[in-house]
């Protein structure tokens, strides 16, 4: 876009006459509000403090976007079905619509962020190239480039390209070439990807929406890349199993392991995403995957269910074994590696029994007494609120040798048991000795949990006071 055109677009945002103000939306009005043009939507809850902070910013944005875009707010507590249909789980949830279609909103929460993002959306998502020099210059640089070469006879393919470009403006730079002298003697439409890595150029023919999506999923990622905050979400959205190499700095052993993984990665293109991570930068992530022994380099594969499969360290730099490990994973021949923290001395923290992955079969599944087991995670606020209650319950049960009160951190320990289904946190079960566990669904208060234990304890405990 020329500087003058950009200036005109900016001016239009601030001077186009139209009724200002944020629109109150509901289930009945919503389809009409998003059907045409650009509509920015906030799903909110009246009690949400972040929503209250956002409210004046939406007012400012609405004033500045008169005639260009609508700003709509929807009370999700009064329009639950509508909110659920758009996957609203937290507040505020911000969505952007263009002619009825969702456009990913990746901007901030200030008025200027919202205005700038919508302003960019109004600009063309692609440029037109008319000469060989323009094509050559466009291909340069570090950013991924997509060029559609079109005769104009594959309208659905062109529409798929432009639709993707409009919805994913930051992912690539986009261009269209319609001069047939630049087509390299091709008779049908095609797309070229130019990238500063691997084989530099990839081509897609028979362009459709589905083929474009699959091709980009395959070709737009490096065969082996460092993972971090800037590309983590992209890898998660890619949807392939993740093959992780954990290294400790760029020492000799790390570089050797990286080279072996790099060689093997090309054999599994489009089947596995190969990445490496320096634990000096992200130590917590290594522990999350159960690498508590801190023996690096370490190589694991993580599937869609977040199950971990670990290759013995000595086999990482044995190319044939690394390759066989990846093949066996894809063929379903591997057994998952059970994550477990180191077993604490005495299995206790005061009156609480501390269970880890490796001790779960002994302390819980085959417990010598009744046990209340609580599944928790450090990030769970409800778990944190419950912890002092558990300490009190454990103290009350201190003198009763027939009952244990235990916790297990599910973020660092795996539990391979069909008897304990953990669908939410905290997960609370009481298992009488030799019997099936019973899930607790009541209030998380001391007395309610003690009453639950009293109802389900084994007969031997009926002489004991809980």
Tab-separated table of C-alpha atoms in Angstrom:
chain	number	residue	atom	x	y	z
A	1	UNK	CA	0.000	0.000	0.000
A	2	UNK	CA	1.303	3.467	-0.908
A	3	UNK	CA	1.935	6.031	1.876
A	4	UNK	CA	-0.898	8.185	0.550
A	5	UNK	CA	-3.338	5.262	0.524
A	6	UNK	CA	-2.297	4.298	4.044
A	7	UNK	CA	-2.810	7.885	5.181
A	8	UNK	CA	-6.273	7.951	3.654
A	9	UNK	CA	-7.214	4.702	5.390
A	10	UNK	CA	-6.009	6.087	8.700
A	11	UNK	CA	-7.938	9.305	8.212
A	12	UNK	CA	-11.087	7.369	7.349
A	13	UNK	CA	-10.901	5.571	10.653
A	14	UNK	CA	-11.189	8.831	12.546
A	15	UNK	CA	-13.468	11.029	10.432
A	16	UNK	CA	-16.052	8.776	8.746
A	17	UNK	CA	-19.433	9.916	10.105
A	18	UNK	CA	-21.547	7.271	11.806
A	19	UNK	CA	-23.274	6.647	15.098
A	20	UNK	CA	-20.618	5.998	17.713
A	21	UNK	CA	-20.758	3.710	20.699
A	22	UNK	CA	-20.474	0.108	21.753
A	23	UNK	CA	-23.455	-2.030	20.706
A	24	UNK	CA	-25.100	-4.377	23.218
A	25	UNK	CA	-25.472	-7.690	21.434
A	26	UNK	CA	-27.509	-10.766	22.262
A	27	UNK	CA	-28.391	-14.110	20.691
A	28	UNK	CA	-31.179	-12.608	18.580
A	29	UNK	CA	-29.232	-9.644	17.197
A	30	UNK	CA	-25.873	-11.390	16.801
A	31	UNK	CA	-26.236	-12.967	13.322
A	32	UNK	CA	-27.226	-9.607	11.832
A	33	UNK	CA	-24.426	-7.742	13.596
A	34	UNK	CA	-21.667	-9.943	12.171
A	35	UNK	CA	-23.141	-10.708	8.733
A	36	UNK	CA	-21.338	-7.939	6.829
A	37	UNK	CA	-18.378	-5.651	7.281
A	38	UNK	CA	-16.008	-5.802	10.239
A	39	UNK	CA	-17.331	-6.482	13.739
A	40	UNK	CA	-15.220	-6.640	16.895
A	41	UNK	CA	-16.939	-8.639	19.652
A	42	UNK	CA	-16.263	-8.919	23.372
A	43	UNK	CA	-17.890	-11.736	25.317
A	44	UNK	CA	-17.858	-10.599	28.938
A	45	UNK	CA	-19.169	-11.384	32.399
A	46	UNK	CA	-20.446	-8.598	34.674
A	47	UNK	CA	-18.207	-9.728	37.561
A	48	UNK	CA	-15.002	-9.901	35.471
A	49	UNK	CA	-12.462	-7.229	36.534
A	50	UNK	CA	-10.524	-7.519	33.257
A	51	UNK	CA	-13.765	-6.831	31.373
A	52	UNK	CA	-14.372	-3.722	33.468
A	53	UNK	CA	-10.850	-2.507	32.654
A	54	UNK	CA	-11.466	-3.122	28.955
A	55	UNK	CA	-14.804	-1.251	28.852
A	56	UNK	CA	-13.425	2.332	28.465
A	57	UNK	CA	-10.977	1.109	25.807
A	58	UNK	CA	-13.874	-0.323	23.799
A	59	UNK	CA	-15.699	3.000	24.088
A	60	UNK	CA	-12.676	4.855	22.666
A	61	UNK	CA	-12.218	2.302	19.886
A	62	UNK	CA	-15.907	2.550	18.942
A	63	UNK	CA	-15.621	6.337	18.646
A	64	UNK	CA	-12.557	6.071	16.411
A	65	UNK	CA	-13.988	3.297	14.242
A	66	UNK	CA	-17.235	5.027	13.287
A	67	UNK	CA	-18.353	3.873	9.858
A	68	UNK	CA	-15.496	1.388	9.621
A	69	UNK	CA	-16.273	-1.332	12.152
A	70	UNK	CA	-18.825	-2.148	14.821
A	71	UNK	CA	-17.790	-2.795	18.418
A	72	UNK	CA	-20.176	-5.232	20.098
A	73	UNK	CA	-20.274	-6.537	23.657
A	74	UNK	CA	-22.219	-9.660	24.645
A	75	UNK	CA	-22.991	-10.669	28.221
A	76	UNK	CA	-22.032	-14.348	28.147
A	77	UNK	CA	-23.880	-15.047	31.388
A	78	UNK	CA	-27.150	-14.011	29.706
A	79	UNK	CA	-26.348	-15.607	26.321
A	80	UNK	CA	-24.749	-18.886	27.353
A	81	UNK	CA	-25.636	-20.901	24.236
A	82	UNK	CA	-24.216	-18.213	21.944
A	83	UNK	CA	-21.020	-17.957	23.976
A	84	UNK	CA	-20.622	-21.729	24.017
A	85	UNK	CA	-21.060	-21.928	20.233
A	86	UNK	CA	-17.965	-19.729	19.851
A	87	UNK	CA	-15.904	-21.632	22.400
A	88	UNK	CA	-15.990	-18.946	25.084
A	89	UNK	CA	-14.416	-20.323	28.264
A	90	UNK	CA	-12.839	-17.263	29.906
A	91	UNK	CA	-13.387	-13.534	30.047
A	92	UNK	CA	-13.006	-11.360	28.211
A	93	UNK	CA	-13.028	-13.390	24.988
A	94	UNK	CA	-12.344	-11.177	21.964
A	95	UNK	CA	-13.447	-12.191	18.469
A	96	UNK	CA	-13.231	-10.400	15.144
A	97	UNK	CA	-15.612	-11.040	12.244
A	98	UNK	CA	-15.321	-9.992	8.612
A	99	UNK	CA	-18.431	-10.591	6.521
A	100	UNK	CA	-19.621	-13.231	8.969
A	101	UNK	CA	-16.355	-15.167	9.112
A	102	UNK	CA	-14.106	-15.302	12.163
A	103	UNK	CA	-10.738	-13.594	11.697
A	104	UNK	CA	-8.171	-14.453	14.395
A	105	UNK	CA	-7.660	-11.402	16.615
A	106	UNK	CA	-4.029	-11.148	17.696
A	107	UNK	CA	-3.989	-7.579	18.952
A	108	UNK	CA	-3.893	-6.073	22.416
A	109	UNK	CA	-6.580	-4.724	24.717
A	110	UNK	CA	-6.143	-0.986	24.335
A	111	UNK	CA	-8.138	1.240	22.000
A	112	UNK	CA	-5.099	1.962	19.842
A	113	UNK	CA	-4.294	-1.778	19.603
A	114	UNK	CA	-7.819	-2.545	18.412
A	115	UNK	CA	-7.863	0.381	15.959
A	116	UNK	CA	-4.440	-0.496	14.534
A	117	UNK	CA	-5.359	-4.156	14.078
A	118	UNK	CA	-8.578	-3.320	12.239
A	119	UNK	CA	-6.776	-0.682	10.176
A	120	UNK	CA	-4.332	-3.345	9.029
A	121	UNK	CA	-7.245	-5.633	8.213
A	122	UNK	CA	-8.580	-2.980	5.826
A	123	UNK	CA	-5.340	-2.952	3.867
A	124	UNK	CA	-4.819	-5.480	1.042
A	125	UNK	CA	-3.442	-8.764	2.359
A	126	UNK	CA	-1.339	-9.275	-0.788
A	127	UNK	CA	0.536	-7.352	-3.441
A	128	UNK	CA	0.459	-7.821	-7.219
A	129	UNK	CA	3.747	-8.587	-8.995
A	130	UNK	CA	4.067	-7.730	-12.689
A	131	UNK	CA	7.751	-8.186	-13.604
A	132	UNK	CA	10.512	-10.748	-13.080
A	133	UNK	CA	12.434	-8.206	-11.022
A	134	UNK	CA	9.479	-7.663	-8.697
A	135	UNK	CA	9.099	-11.423	-8.288
A	136	UNK	CA	12.812	-11.842	-7.550
A	137	UNK	CA	12.836	-9.018	-5.007
A	138	UNK	CA	9.714	-10.331	-3.290
A	139	UNK	CA	11.315	-13.744	-2.795
A	140	UNK	CA	14.195	-12.286	-0.766
A	141	UNK	CA	14.292	-11.859	2.995
A	142	UNK	CA	13.849	-14.015	6.070
A	143	UNK	CA	10.054	-14.144	6.142
A	144	UNK	CA	8.117	-16.942	4.469
A	145	UNK	CA	6.633	-15.843	1.115
A	146	UNK	CA	3.653	-17.240	-0.789
A	147	UNK	CA	3.078	-16.404	-4.464
A	148	UNK	CA	-0.087	-17.390	-6.327
A	149	UNK	CA	0.443	-17.713	-10.085
A	150	UNK	CA	-3.029	-17.604	-11.611
A	151	UNK	CA	-4.542	-17.723	-15.086
A	152	UNK	CA	-7.863	-16.735	-13.567
A	153	UNK	CA	-9.547	-20.035	-14.441
A	154	UNK	CA	-9.368	-21.601	-10.961
A	155	UNK	CA	-11.585	-19.220	-9.044
A	156	UNK	CA	-12.016	-21.531	-6.057
A	157	UNK	CA	-8.238	-21.932	-5.730
A	158	UNK	CA	-7.693	-18.175	-5.887
A	159	UNK	CA	-10.459	-17.612	-3.349
A	160	UNK	CA	-8.856	-20.171	-1.005
A	161	UNK	CA	-5.489	-18.386	-1.290
A	162	UNK	CA	-6.919	-14.906	-0.695
A	163	UNK	CA	-9.121	-16.109	2.164
A	164	UNK	CA	-6.129	-17.674	3.884
A	165	UNK	CA	-4.043	-14.552	3.322
A	166	UNK	CA	-6.732	-12.358	4.821
A	167	UNK	CA	-7.115	-14.529	7.929
A	168	UNK	CA	-3.385	-15.140	8.474
A	169	UNK	CA	-1.723	-11.868	7.543
A	170	UNK	CA	1.225	-12.219	9.897
A	171	UNK	CA	2.089	-15.806	8.989
A	172	UNK	CA	3.467	-15.065	5.492
A	173	UNK	CA	3.971	-12.309	2.950
A	174	UNK	CA	1.550	-12.821	0.041
A	175	UNK	CA	1.680	-11.928	-3.644
A	176	UNK	CA	-0.313	-12.661	-6.802
A	177	UNK	CA	1.099	-12.978	-10.336
A	178	UNK	CA	-1.313	-13.018	-13.277
A	179	UNK	CA	1.120	-12.263	-16.129
A	180	UNK	CA	1.400	-15.601	-17.949
A	181	UNK	CA	4.910	-14.783	-19.218
A	182	UNK	CA	6.112	-15.300	-15.636
A	183	UNK	CA	4.557	-18.756	-15.274
A	184	UNK	CA	7.492	-20.948	-16.264
A	185	UNK	CA	5.411	-22.562	-19.049
A	186	UNK	CA	2.812	-23.915	-16.617
A	187	UNK	CA	-0.727	-24.268	-17.890
A	188	UNK	CA	-2.560	-24.310	-14.548
A	189	UNK	CA	-2.587	-22.225	-11.377
A	190	UNK	CA	-0.029	-22.994	-8.675
A	191	UNK	CA	1.429	-21.548	-5.471
A	192	UNK	CA	5.097	-21.200	-4.628
A	193	UNK	CA	6.475	-20.962	-1.106
A	194	UNK	CA	9.858	-19.305	-0.671
A	195	UNK	CA	11.552	-19.937	2.653
A	196	UNK	CA	14.991	-19.178	4.103
A	197	UNK	CA	15.560	-22.773	5.265
A	198	UNK	CA	15.650	-26.417	4.174
A	199	UNK	CA	14.956	-26.776	0.431
A	200	UNK	CA	14.186	-23.045	-0.018
A	201	UNK	CA	11.215	-23.501	-2.397
A	202	UNK	CA	8.077	-25.648	-2.471
A	203	UNK	CA	5.256	-25.757	-5.015
A	204	UNK	CA	1.558	-26.603	-4.711
A	205	UNK	CA	-0.553	-27.459	-7.755
A	206	UNK	CA	-4.273	-28.283	-7.830
A	207	UNK	CA	-5.006	-25.523	-5.337
A	208	UNK	CA	-8.032	-26.060	-3.096
A	209	UNK	CA	-8.789	-24.951	0.452
A	210	UNK	CA	-7.983	-28.411	1.827
A	211	UNK	CA	-4.838	-28.956	-0.225
A	212	UNK	CA	-3.541	-25.499	0.717
A	213	UNK	CA	-4.069	-26.113	4.441
A	214	UNK	CA	-2.348	-29.499	4.344
A	215	UNK	CA	0.530	-28.217	2.185
A	216	UNK	CA	1.212	-25.324	4.549
A	217	UNK	CA	1.102	-27.670	7.526
A	218	UNK	CA	3.736	-29.789	5.813
A	219	UNK	CA	6.026	-27.213	4.215
A	220	UNK	CA	6.026	-24.074	6.356
A	221	UNK	CA	7.923	-25.560	9.311
A	222	UNK	CA	11.627	-26.269	9.529
A	223	UNK	CA	12.525	-29.941	9.633
A	224	UNK	CA	14.296	-29.282	12.954
A	225	UNK	CA	13.960	-26.006	14.812
A	226	UNK	CA	14.489	-24.401	18.199
A	227	UNK	CA	11.193	-24.006	20.015
A	228	UNK	CA	10.286	-21.042	22.188
A	229	UNK	CA	7.541	-18.525	22.974
A	230	UNK	CA	7.402	-17.174	19.401
A	231	UNK	CA	6.631	-20.488	17.671
A	232	UNK	CA	5.240	-22.777	20.389
A	233	UNK	CA	1.575	-22.078	19.554
A	234	UNK	CA	2.209	-22.640	15.843
A	235	UNK	CA	3.596	-26.094	16.582
A	236	UNK	CA	0.642	-26.897	18.830
A	237	UNK	CA	-1.796	-25.874	16.080
A	238	UNK	CA	0.136	-27.946	13.540
A	239	UNK	CA	-1.184	-31.007	15.310
A	240	UNK	CA	1.696	-33.417	14.695
A	241	UNK	CA	3.325	-35.475	17.464
A	242	UNK	CA	6.264	-33.518	18.906
A	243	UNK	CA	9.779	-34.983	18.900
A	244	UNK	CA	11.737	-33.006	21.510
A	245	UNK	CA	15.496	-32.876	21.985
A	246	UNK	CA	16.414	-31.314	25.331
A	247	UNK	CA	19.957	-29.955	25.472
A	248	UNK	CA	21.990	-28.157	28.127
A	249	UNK	CA	23.724	-25.347	26.265
A	250	UNK	CA	25.604	-25.737	22.991
A	251	UNK	CA	28.363	-27.942	24.321
A	252	UNK	CA	29.937	-30.702	22.237
A	253	UNK	CA	27.519	-33.432	23.338
A	254	UNK	CA	24.535	-31.189	22.586
A	255	UNK	CA	25.775	-30.329	19.097
A	256	UNK	CA	26.414	-33.987	18.321
A	257	UNK	CA	22.888	-34.957	19.377
A	258	UNK	CA	21.415	-32.066	17.370
A	259	UNK	CA	23.202	-33.235	14.235
A	260	UNK	CA	21.881	-36.789	14.570
A	261	UNK	CA	18.318	-35.584	15.114
A	262	UNK	CA	18.632	-33.177	12.179
A	263	UNK	CA	19.619	-36.018	9.843
A	264	UNK	CA	16.762	-38.256	10.968
A	265	UNK	CA	14.119	-35.496	10.837
A	266	UNK	CA	13.979	-35.461	7.024
A	267	UNK	CA	12.774	-39.093	7.022
A	268	UNK	CA	9.651	-38.133	8.981
A	269	UNK	CA	8.597	-34.927	7.265
A	270	UNK	CA	4.902	-34.271	7.819
A	271	UNK	CA	4.669	-37.043	10.426
A	272	UNK	CA	6.606	-35.618	13.371
A	273	UNK	CA	7.595	-32.091	14.398
A	274	UNK	CA	11.254	-32.127	15.467
A	275	UNK	CA	12.304	-29.379	17.881
A	276	UNK	CA	15.056	-28.706	20.383
A	277	UNK	CA	14.984	-26.782	23.633
A	278	UNK	CA	17.803	-25.464	25.816
A	279	UNK	CA	16.979	-26.338	29.433
A	280	UNK	CA	19.154	-23.443	30.584
A	281	UNK	CA	16.372	-21.206	29.234
A	282	UNK	CA	13.288	-23.321	30.011
A	283	UNK	CA	14.132	-25.732	32.834
A	284	UNK	CA	10.532	-25.948	34.060
A	285	UNK	CA	9.326	-27.360	30.740
A	286	UNK	CA	11.790	-30.242	30.962
A	287	UNK	CA	10.444	-31.140	34.407
A	288	UNK	CA	6.890	-30.937	33.088
A	289	UNK	CA	7.769	-33.767	30.700
A	290	UNK	CA	9.186	-35.851	33.537
A	291	UNK	CA	12.906	-35.268	32.924
A	292	UNK	CA	13.659	-35.044	36.635
A	293	UNK	CA	16.979	-36.884	36.312
A	294	UNK	CA	18.387	-33.902	34.352
A	295	UNK	CA	20.383	-36.266	32.150
A	296	UNK	CA	20.869	-34.303	28.932
A	297	UNK	CA	20.711	-34.566	25.977
A	298	UNK	CA	17.297	-36.201	26.291
A	299	UNK	CA	14.979	-37.190	23.430
A	300	UNK	CA	11.244	-37.745	23.839
A	301	UNK	CA	8.173	-37.930	21.618
A	302	UNK	CA	4.891	-36.538	22.939
A	303	UNK	CA	1.608	-37.595	21.336
A	304	UNK	CA	-1.744	-35.793	21.138
A	305	UNK	CA	-2.791	-37.240	24.508
A	306	UNK	CA	0.353	-35.710	26.065
A	307	UNK	CA	1.796	-39.174	26.680
A	308	UNK	CA	5.587	-39.269	26.676
A	309	UNK	CA	7.888	-41.790	24.992
A	310	UNK	CA	11.576	-41.507	25.928
A	311	UNK	CA	14.570	-42.841	24.024
A	312	UNK	CA	17.478	-44.031	26.195
A	313	UNK	CA	20.125	-41.325	26.243
A	314	UNK	CA	22.884	-43.517	24.816
A	315	UNK	CA	20.781	-44.246	21.718
A	316	UNK	CA	20.266	-40.610	20.659
A	317	UNK	CA	23.578	-40.479	18.812
A	318	UNK	CA	23.080	-43.894	17.241
A	319	UNK	CA	21.346	-42.902	14.022
A	320	UNK	CA	19.740	-46.280	13.314
A	321	UNK	CA	18.292	-46.575	16.824
A	322	UNK	CA	16.954	-43.017	16.768
A	323	UNK	CA	15.334	-43.667	13.387
A	324	UNK	CA	13.859	-46.983	14.556
A	325	UNK	CA	12.503	-45.326	17.705
A	326	UNK	CA	10.618	-42.743	15.612
A	327	UNK	CA	9.298	-45.426	13.253
A	328	UNK	CA	8.181	-47.636	16.131
A	329	UNK	CA	6.346	-44.690	17.688
A	330	UNK	CA	4.405	-44.016	14.482
A	331	UNK	CA	3.542	-47.713	14.195
A	332	UNK	CA	2.276	-47.821	17.783
A	333	UNK	CA	4.933	-50.261	18.959
A	334	UNK	CA	6.257	-48.235	21.915
A	335	UNK	CA	5.096	-48.228	25.515
A	336	UNK	CA	4.728	-44.791	27.038
A	337	UNK	CA	7.198	-43.564	29.619
A	338	UNK	CA	5.571	-42.935	32.970
A	339	UNK	CA	6.434	-39.504	34.341
A	340	UNK	CA	7.402	-39.493	37.984
A	341	UNK	CA	9.041	-37.124	40.397
A	342	UNK	CA	11.705	-38.609	42.662
A	343	UNK	CA	10.076	-40.511	45.503
A	344	UNK	CA	10.293	-38.392	48.684
A	345	UNK	CA	11.908	-39.856	51.777
A	346	UNK	CA	9.296	-41.555	53.888
A	347	UNK	CA	6.602	-40.660	51.318
A	348	UNK	CA	5.420	-37.913	53.624
A	349	UNK	CA	5.235	-34.184	54.125
A	350	UNK	CA	4.115	-33.806	57.713
A	351	UNK	CA	0.802	-35.631	58.087
A	352	UNK	CA	0.211	-35.800	54.311
A	353	UNK	CA	1.272	-38.776	52.223
A	354	UNK	CA	3.018	-37.595	49.042
A	355	UNK	CA	2.427	-39.914	46.095
A	356	UNK	CA	4.454	-39.789	42.851
A	357	UNK	CA	4.078	-41.742	39.628
A	358	UNK	CA	6.447	-44.541	40.620
A	359	UNK	CA	4.870	-45.021	44.063
A	360	UNK	CA	1.224	-44.835	42.932
A	361	UNK	CA	0.699	-48.605	42.481
A	362	UNK	CA	2.108	-49.350	45.945
A	363	UNK	CA	0.670	-46.469	47.960
A	364	UNK	CA	-2.715	-46.089	46.264
A	365	UNK	CA	-3.799	-48.967	44.023
A	366	UNK	CA	-2.508	-51.588	46.480
A	367	UNK	CA	-2.757	-49.445	49.592
A	368	UNK	CA	-2.532	-51.364	52.894
A	369	UNK	CA	-5.294	-49.178	54.341
A	370	UNK	CA	-8.051	-46.763	53.375
A	371	UNK	CA	-6.770	-43.741	51.472
A	372	UNK	CA	-8.108	-40.366	50.392
A	373	UNK	CA	-6.116	-39.376	47.290
A	374	UNK	CA	-6.318	-35.848	45.894
A	375	UNK	CA	-4.988	-35.122	42.385
A	376	UNK	CA	-3.655	-31.569	42.092
A	377	UNK	CA	-1.536	-29.240	39.940
A	378	UNK	CA	0.508	-26.155	40.921
A	379	UNK	CA	-1.433	-23.866	38.573
A	380	UNK	CA	-4.869	-24.922	39.885
A	381	UNK	CA	-6.308	-22.216	42.156
A	382	UNK	CA	-8.951	-24.588	43.550
A	383	UNK	CA	-6.175	-27.029	44.492
A	384	UNK	CA	-4.327	-24.279	46.348
A	385	UNK	CA	-7.493	-23.355	48.234
A	386	UNK	CA	-8.057	-27.001	49.191
A	387	UNK	CA	-4.518	-27.617	50.480
A	388	UNK	CA	-4.945	-26.128	53.997
A	389	UNK	CA	-8.189	-28.107	54.349
A	390	UNK	CA	-6.293	-31.316	53.531
A	391	UNK	CA	-3.647	-30.469	56.106
A	392	UNK	CA	-6.351	-30.158	58.769
A	393	UNK	CA	-7.971	-33.443	57.713
A	394	UNK	CA	-4.586	-35.192	57.736
A	395	UNK	CA	-3.890	-33.833	61.216
A	396	UNK	CA	-7.268	-35.122	62.440
A	397	UNK	CA	-6.482	-38.572	61.000
A	398	UNK	CA	-2.945	-38.641	62.391
A	399	UNK	CA	-3.745	-41.113	65.172
A	400	UNK	CA	-5.814	-43.402	62.936
A	401	UNK	CA	-3.495	-46.051	61.412
A	402	UNK	CA	-6.207	-47.223	59.016
A	403	UNK	CA	-6.574	-44.029	56.941
A	404	UNK	CA	-4.069	-42.047	54.851
A	405	UNK	CA	-4.597	-38.608	53.326
A	406	UNK	CA	-2.526	-38.241	50.149
A	407	UNK	CA	-1.856	-35.891	47.233
A	408	UNK	CA	-0.340	-36.341	43.767
A	409	UNK	CA	0.808	-33.598	41.364
A	410	UNK	CA	-0.581	-34.654	37.956
A	411	UNK	CA	1.538	-32.093	36.109
A	412	UNK	CA	4.698	-34.021	37.026
A	413	UNK	CA	3.441	-37.563	37.537
A	414	UNK	CA	1.517	-39.982	35.320
A	415	UNK	CA	-1.167	-42.284	36.649
A	416	UNK	CA	-1.866	-45.367	34.542
A	417	UNK	CA	-5.113	-46.525	36.066
A	418	UNK	CA	-8.622	-46.889	34.665
A	419	UNK	CA	-10.054	-46.723	38.188
A	420	UNK	CA	-9.079	-43.084	38.671
A	421	UNK	CA	-10.491	-40.853	35.925
A	422	UNK	CA	-9.251	-37.293	36.339
A	423	UNK	CA	-11.490	-35.003	34.282
A	424	UNK	CA	-11.000	-31.900	36.417
A	425	UNK	CA	-8.867	-30.618	39.271
A	426	UNK	CA	-8.724	-31.147	42.095
A	427	UNK	CA	-9.759	-34.767	41.602
A	428	UNK	CA	-10.723	-36.364	44.916
A	429	UNK	CA	-11.140	-40.112	45.471
A	430	UNK	CA	-11.560	-42.255	48.571
A	431	UNK	CA	-10.471	-45.869	48.221
A	432	UNK	CA	-11.448	-48.256	51.020
A	433	UNK	CA	-8.897	-51.024	51.493
A	434	UNK	CA	-9.401	-53.721	48.856
A	435	UNK	CA	-12.348	-51.922	47.238
A	436	UNK	CA	-12.976	-49.686	44.246
A	437	UNK	CA	-12.318	-45.962	44.648
A	438	UNK	CA	-15.275	-43.610	45.102
A	439	UNK	CA	-15.191	-40.146	43.509
A	440	UNK	CA	-15.983	-37.183	45.758
A	441	UNK	CA	-18.200	-34.501	44.215
A	442	UNK	CA	-19.276	-32.550	47.297
A	443	UNK	CA	-18.237	-29.270	48.866
A	444	UNK	CA	-14.519	-28.882	49.477
A	445	UNK	CA	-14.868	-28.218	53.187
A	446	UNK	CA	-13.268	-30.107	56.048
A	447	UNK	CA	-16.515	-31.382	57.532
A	448	UNK	CA	-18.019	-32.430	54.181
A	449	UNK	CA	-14.929	-34.457	53.288
A	450	UNK	CA	-14.726	-36.019	56.772
A	451	UNK	CA	-18.399	-37.020	56.497
A	452	UNK	CA	-17.647	-38.576	53.092
A	453	UNK	CA	-14.768	-40.588	54.585
A	454	UNK	CA	-16.968	-41.747	57.467
A	455	UNK	CA	-19.623	-43.042	55.028
A	456	UNK	CA	-17.178	-45.063	52.932
A	457	UNK	CA	-14.476	-46.266	55.338
A	458	UNK	CA	-13.956	-49.998	55.854
A	459	UNK	CA	-15.510	-51.820	58.795
A	460	UNK	CA	-12.278	-52.029	60.711
A	461	UNK	CA	-12.323	-48.265	60.982
A	462	UNK	CA	-15.765	-48.026	62.468
A	463	UNK	CA	-14.198	-48.273	65.942
A	464	UNK	CA	-12.073	-45.222	65.174
A	465	UNK	CA	-13.208	-41.642	65.196
A	466	UNK	CA	-12.500	-39.599	62.061
